Coordinates of N, CA and C in Angstrom, one line a residue:
M9 N 0.9 -1.2 0.0 CA 0.1 0.1 0.1 C 0.8 1.3 0.0
T10 N 0.5 2.2 -0.9 CA 1.3 3.5 -0.9 C 1.1 4.2 0.2
P11 N 2.0 5.0 1.1 CA 1.6 5.7 2.1 C 1.1 6.9 1.7
V12 N 0.2 7.7 2.4 CA -0.5 8.9 2.1 C 0.4 10.0 2.6
L13 N 0.7 10.8 1.7 CA 1.8 12.0 2.0 C 0.9 13.0 2.6
P14 N 1.5 13.7 3.5 CA 0.8 14.9 4.2 C 0.3 16.0 3.2
V15 N -0.7 16.8 3.5 CA -1.3 17.8 2.8 C -0.5 19.0 3.4
H16 N 0.2 19.8 2.7 CA 0.9 21.2 3.1 C 0.1 22.2 2.5
L17 N -0.4 23.1 3.2 CA -1.0 24.3 2.7 C -0.5 25.6 3.1
R18 N -0.2 26.5 2.1 CA 0.3 27.7 2.5 C -1.0 28.7 2.7
V19 N -0.9 29.5 3.8 CA -1.9 30.2 4.1 C -1.6 31.7 4.6
G20 N -2.2 32.6 4.6 CA -2.0 34.0 4.8 C -2.0 34.3 6.5
D21 N -2.8 33.7 7.0 CA -3.1 33.9 8.6 C -3.3 32.6 9.0
I22 N -2.3 32.1 10.0 CA -2.3 30.9 10.6 C -3.5 30.7 11.6
D23 N -3.9 31.8 12.3 CA -5.1 31.6 13.3 C -6.3 31.5 12.5
E24 N -6.5 32.4 11.3 CA -7.8 32.0 10.6 C -7.7 30.8 9.8
A25 N -6.6 30.3 9.4 CA -6.5 28.9 8.9 C -6.8 27.9 9.9
A26 N -6.4 28.0 11.0 CA -6.5 27.0 12.2 C -8.1 27.0 12.3
A27 N -8.9 28.2 12.4 CA -10.1 28.3 12.9 C -10.9 27.6 11.5
F28 N -10.5 27.9 10.2 CA -11.2 27.5 9.2 C -11.3 25.9 9.0
Y29 N -10.1 25.5 9.2 CA -9.9 23.9 9.1 C -10.3 23.1 10.3
A30 N -10.4 23.7 11.3 CA -11.0 23.3 12.5 C -12.7 22.9 12.3
L31 N -13.2 23.8 11.6 CA -14.5 24.1 11.2 C -14.6 22.9 10.0
V32 N -14.0 22.7 9.1 CA -14.2 21.9 8.0 C -13.8 20.5 8.6
L33 N -12.8 20.2 9.5 CA -12.6 18.9 9.8 C -13.3 18.5 11.2
G34 N -13.8 19.4 11.8 CA -14.5 19.2 13.2 C -13.6 18.8 14.3
M35 N -12.4 19.3 14.3 CA -11.4 19.0 15.3 C -10.3 20.4 15.4
Q36 N -9.7 20.5 16.5 CA -9.0 21.6 16.8 C -7.5 21.6 16.2
G37 N -7.1 20.4 16.2 CA -5.7 20.3 15.6 C -4.7 20.8 16.7
E38 N -3.4 20.9 16.2 CA -2.6 21.5 17.3 C -1.4 22.5 16.7
R39 N -1.2 23.3 17.4 CA -0.1 24.3 16.9 C 1.2 23.7 17.1
T40 N 1.9 23.3 16.0 CA 3.0 22.5 16.0 C 4.4 23.5 16.1
A41 N 4.2 24.7 15.7 CA 5.3 25.6 15.8 C 4.5 27.0 15.7
N42 N 5.4 28.1 15.8 CA 4.8 29.2 15.9 C 3.8 29.6 14.6
E43 N 4.1 29.4 13.4 CA 3.3 29.7 12.3 C 2.8 28.4 11.5
E44 N 2.8 27.3 12.3 CA 2.3 26.0 11.7 C 1.3 25.5 12.5
H45 N 0.2 24.9 11.9 CA -0.8 24.2 12.5 C -1.1 22.9 11.9
T46 N -1.2 21.9 12.6 CA -1.3 20.5 12.2 C -2.7 19.8 12.6
F47 N -3.3 19.1 11.4 CA -4.5 18.3 12.0 C -4.2 17.0 11.4
R48 N -4.6 15.9 12.3 CA -4.3 14.6 11.9 C -5.7 13.9 12.1
F49 N -6.0 13.3 10.8 CA -7.3 12.9 10.8 C -7.6 11.7 9.9
M50 N -8.5 10.8 10.0 CA -8.7 9.6 9.1 C -7.1 9.1 8.8
D51 N -6.8 8.9 7.5 CA -5.2 8.5 7.3 C -4.5 9.7 6.7
R52 N -4.9 11.0 6.9 CA -4.4 12.2 6.5 C -3.7 13.0 7.7
T53 N -2.7 13.7 7.2 CA -2.2 15.0 8.0 C -2.3 16.0 7.1
L54 N -2.8 17.2 7.8 CA -2.8 18.5 7.1 C -2.0 19.4 7.8
V55 N -1.1 20.0 7.3 CA -0.3 21.1 7.9 C -0.4 22.5 7.2
C56 N -0.8 23.4 8.0 CA -1.1 24.8 7.4 C 0.2 25.7 7.8
F57 N 0.9 26.2 6.9 CA 2.0 27.0 7.0 C 1.7 28.3 7.0
G58 N 1.8 29.2 8.0 CA 1.6 30.9 7.9 C 2.8 31.4 7.3
P59 N 2.7 32.7 7.1 CA 3.7 33.5 6.4 C 5.1 33.7 7.1
L60 N 5.0 33.3 8.3 CA 6.4 33.6 9.2 C 7.0 32.1 9.4
S61 N 6.5 31.1 8.8 CA 6.9 29.9 9.0 C 8.1 29.4 8.0
D62 N 9.0 28.7 8.4 CA 10.1 28.3 7.4 C 9.7 27.5 6.2
G63 N 8.6 26.9 6.5 CA 7.9 25.9 5.5 C 7.1 26.8 4.5
Y64 N 6.7 27.9 4.7 CA 5.8 28.9 4.0 C 6.3 28.9 2.8
Y65 N 7.7 29.2 2.4 CA 8.1 29.4 1.1 C 8.4 28.3 0.3
H66 N 8.4 27.1 0.9 CA 8.6 25.9 0.4 C 7.4 25.3 -0.2
V67 N 6.0 25.7 0.2 CA 4.9 25.2 -0.1 C 4.2 26.1 -1.1
Q68 N 3.7 25.6 -2.1 CA 3.1 26.5 -3.5 C 1.5 26.4 -3.1
V69 N 1.0 27.5 -3.3 CA -0.6 27.3 -3.5 C -0.7 26.7 -4.7
T70 N -1.7 25.6 -4.8 CA -1.8 24.7 -6.1 C -3.4 24.8 -6.3
S71 N -3.6 24.6 -7.5 CA -5.0 24.6 -8.1 C -5.5 22.9 -8.1
T72 N -4.5 22.1 -7.8 CA -4.7 20.6 -7.8 C -5.4 20.4 -6.4
P73 N -6.6 19.9 -6.4 CA -7.4 19.6 -5.0 C -6.6 18.9 -4.1
S74 N -6.5 19.1 -2.9 CA -5.9 18.2 -1.9 C -7.2 17.6 -1.4
E75 N -7.2 16.3 -1.2 CA -8.1 15.4 -0.7 C -8.2 15.4 0.7
L76 N -9.4 15.6 1.2 CA -9.5 15.9 2.9 C -10.9 14.7 2.9
L77 N -10.6 13.6 3.7 CA -11.6 12.7 4.0 C -12.2 13.2 5.2
V78 N -13.6 13.3 5.3 CA -14.5 13.7 6.4 C -15.5 12.5 6.7
G79 N -15.9 12.5 7.9 CA -17.0 11.6 8.2 C -18.5 11.9 7.7
D80 N -18.7 13.2 7.8 CA -20.1 13.7 7.2 C -19.8 14.7 6.3
A81 N -19.9 14.4 5.0 CA -19.4 15.4 4.0 C -20.7 16.4 3.9
A82 N -22.0 16.0 4.2 CA -23.2 17.1 4.1 C -23.0 17.9 5.2
A83 N -22.5 17.6 6.3 CA -22.4 18.7 7.5 C -21.2 19.5 7.2
V84 N -20.2 19.1 6.7 CA -18.9 19.8 6.3 C -19.4 20.8 5.2
F85 N -20.2 20.3 4.2 CA -20.6 21.1 3.1 C -21.4 22.3 3.6
N86 N -22.4 22.2 4.5 CA -23.2 23.2 5.0 C -22.4 24.3 5.8
A87 N -21.3 23.7 6.6 CA -20.5 24.6 7.4 C -19.6 25.4 6.4
V88 N -19.0 24.8 5.4 CA -18.2 25.5 4.5 C -19.0 26.6 3.8
C89 N -20.4 26.2 3.4 CA -21.0 27.2 2.6 C -21.4 28.5 3.6
K90 N -21.7 28.1 4.8 CA -21.9 29.2 5.8 C -20.6 30.2 6.1
S91 N -19.5 29.5 5.9 CA -18.4 30.3 6.2 C -18.0 31.2 4.9
G92 N -18.7 31.1 4.0 CA -18.4 32.0 2.8 C -17.5 31.5 1.9
T93 N -16.9 30.3 2.0 CA -16.0 29.7 1.2 C -16.4 29.6 -0.2
D94 N -15.7 29.8 -1.3 CA -16.0 29.6 -2.5 C -16.2 28.0 -3.0
I95 N -17.5 27.7 -3.5 CA -17.6 26.2 -3.9 C -17.4 26.1 -5.3
L96 N -16.5 25.2 -5.6 CA -16.3 25.1 -7.1 C -17.2 24.0 -7.7
M97 N -17.5 23.1 -7.0 CA -18.6 22.1 -7.3 C -19.2 21.6 -6.0
P98 N -20.7 21.6 -6.2 CA -21.4 21.3 -5.2 C -21.4 19.8 -4.6
L99 N -21.9 19.4 -3.5 CA -22.0 18.1 -2.9 C -22.8 17.2 -3.8
Q100 N -22.2 16.1 -4.3 CA -22.9 15.2 -5.1 C -22.3 13.7 -5.1
W101 N -23.0 12.8 -5.8 CA -22.4 11.4 -5.9 C -21.7 11.6 -7.3
H102 N -20.5 11.1 -7.5 CA -19.8 11.2 -8.7 C -19.8 9.6 -9.2
P103 N -19.7 9.6 -10.5 CA -19.9 8.4 -11.3 C -18.9 7.2 -10.7
W104 N -17.8 7.6 -10.2 CA -16.8 6.7 -9.6 C -17.2 6.3 -8.1
G105 N -18.3 6.7 -7.6 CA -18.8 6.3 -6.3 C -18.5 7.1 -5.2
E106 N -17.8 8.3 -5.4 CA -17.3 9.1 -4.3 C -18.6 10.2 -3.9
Y107 N -18.9 10.7 -2.8 CA -19.7 11.6 -2.4 C -18.9 12.9 -2.0
S108 N -18.7 13.8 -2.6 CA -17.9 14.9 -2.3 C -18.2 16.2 -3.0
F109 N -17.4 17.1 -2.5 CA -17.5 18.6 -3.1 C -16.2 19.2 -3.2
Y110 N -16.1 20.2 -4.1 CA -14.9 20.8 -4.3 C -15.1 22.3 -3.8
A111 N -14.0 22.8 -3.0 CA -14.1 24.3 -2.6 C -12.5 24.9 -2.6
I112 N -12.6 26.1 -2.6 CA -11.3 26.9 -2.4 C -11.3 27.6 -1.2
D113 N -10.1 27.7 -0.5 CA -10.1 28.3 0.9 C -9.7 29.7 0.4
A114 N -9.6 30.6 1.6 CA -9.5 32.1 1.4 C -8.0 32.2 0.9
W115 N -7.1 31.6 0.9 CA -5.6 31.6 0.3 C -5.5 30.9 -1.0
G116 N -6.4 30.5 -1.9 CA -6.6 29.9 -3.0 C -6.2 28.4 -3.0
N117 N -6.3 27.7 -2.1 CA -6.0 26.4 -1.9 C -7.2 25.6 -2.4
S118 N -7.2 24.8 -3.5 CA -8.4 23.8 -3.6 C -8.4 22.6 -3.0
M119 N -9.7 22.3 -2.6 CA -9.9 21.1 -1.8 C -10.9 20.2 -2.3
N120 N -10.9 18.9 -2.3 CA -11.9 18.0 -2.6 C -12.1 17.2 -1.2
I121 N -13.2 17.5 -0.8 CA -13.7 17.0 0.4 C -14.7 15.8 0.3
I122 N -14.1 14.9 0.8 CA -14.9 13.5 0.4 C -15.4 12.8 1.6
Q123 N -16.7 12.3 1.4 CA -17.1 11.4 2.4 C -16.4 10.1 2.7
A124 N -15.8 9.9 3.7 CA -14.8 8.9 4.0 C -15.1 7.5 3.7
D125 N -16.5 7.2 3.9 CA -16.8 5.8 3.6 C -17.2 5.7 2.1
T126 N -16.9 6.7 1.2 CA -17.1 6.4 0.0 C -15.9 6.5 -0.8
Y127 N -14.8 7.0 -0.1 CA -13.4 7.1 -0.8 C -13.0 5.9 -1.7
T128 N -12.8 6.2 -3.0 CA -12.3 5.1 -3.8 C -10.8 4.9 -4.0
G129 N -10.1 6.0 -3.7 CA -8.8 6.4 -4.0 C -8.5 6.4 -5.4
E130 N -9.4 6.6 -6.3 CA -9.2 6.8 -7.9 C -8.9 8.2 -8.1
D131 N -7.9 8.3 -8.9 CA -7.4 9.7 -9.3 C -8.1 10.1 -10.6
I132 N -9.4 10.2 -10.6 CA -10.1 10.4 -11.7 C -11.1 11.6 -11.6
A133 N -10.7 12.5 -10.6 CA -11.6 13.5 -10.4 C -11.7 14.6 -11.6
P134 N -12.8 15.3 -11.7 CA -12.7 16.2 -13.0 C -11.9 17.4 -12.8
T135 N -11.3 17.9 -13.9 CA -10.6 19.3 -13.9 C -11.4 20.4 -13.6
L136 N -11.0 21.2 -12.7 CA -11.8 22.3 -12.2 C -11.5 23.6 -12.6
N137 N -10.7 23.6 -13.9 CA -10.4 25.0 -14.5 C -11.5 25.6 -15.2

């Protein structure tokens, strides 16, 4: 089995990012350095790097969606919508069997938020351009 690499996100404000991803993931995570906040969930690790972090300049904002597995995609979708985050593709069942939606955070990071029990691991997501 291929190990799942951590998701690294470059953010403009570490406190805002910690609050946003706590809302999305339903957990507080932990401050692992002055400008780094880490969430460990399912089989993933998400690390947010703020502008004063050494890692900030090594992580690029990417339009390739980061996969975030959640227990209740509908609840997360509602929370993300209420937060004012841009939704790129609404919550839906995909032909490959996943129940997910696509969004973009305040710093331009694209996310594919997937109901964990529907995750197929298939890399056949639609292009979001």
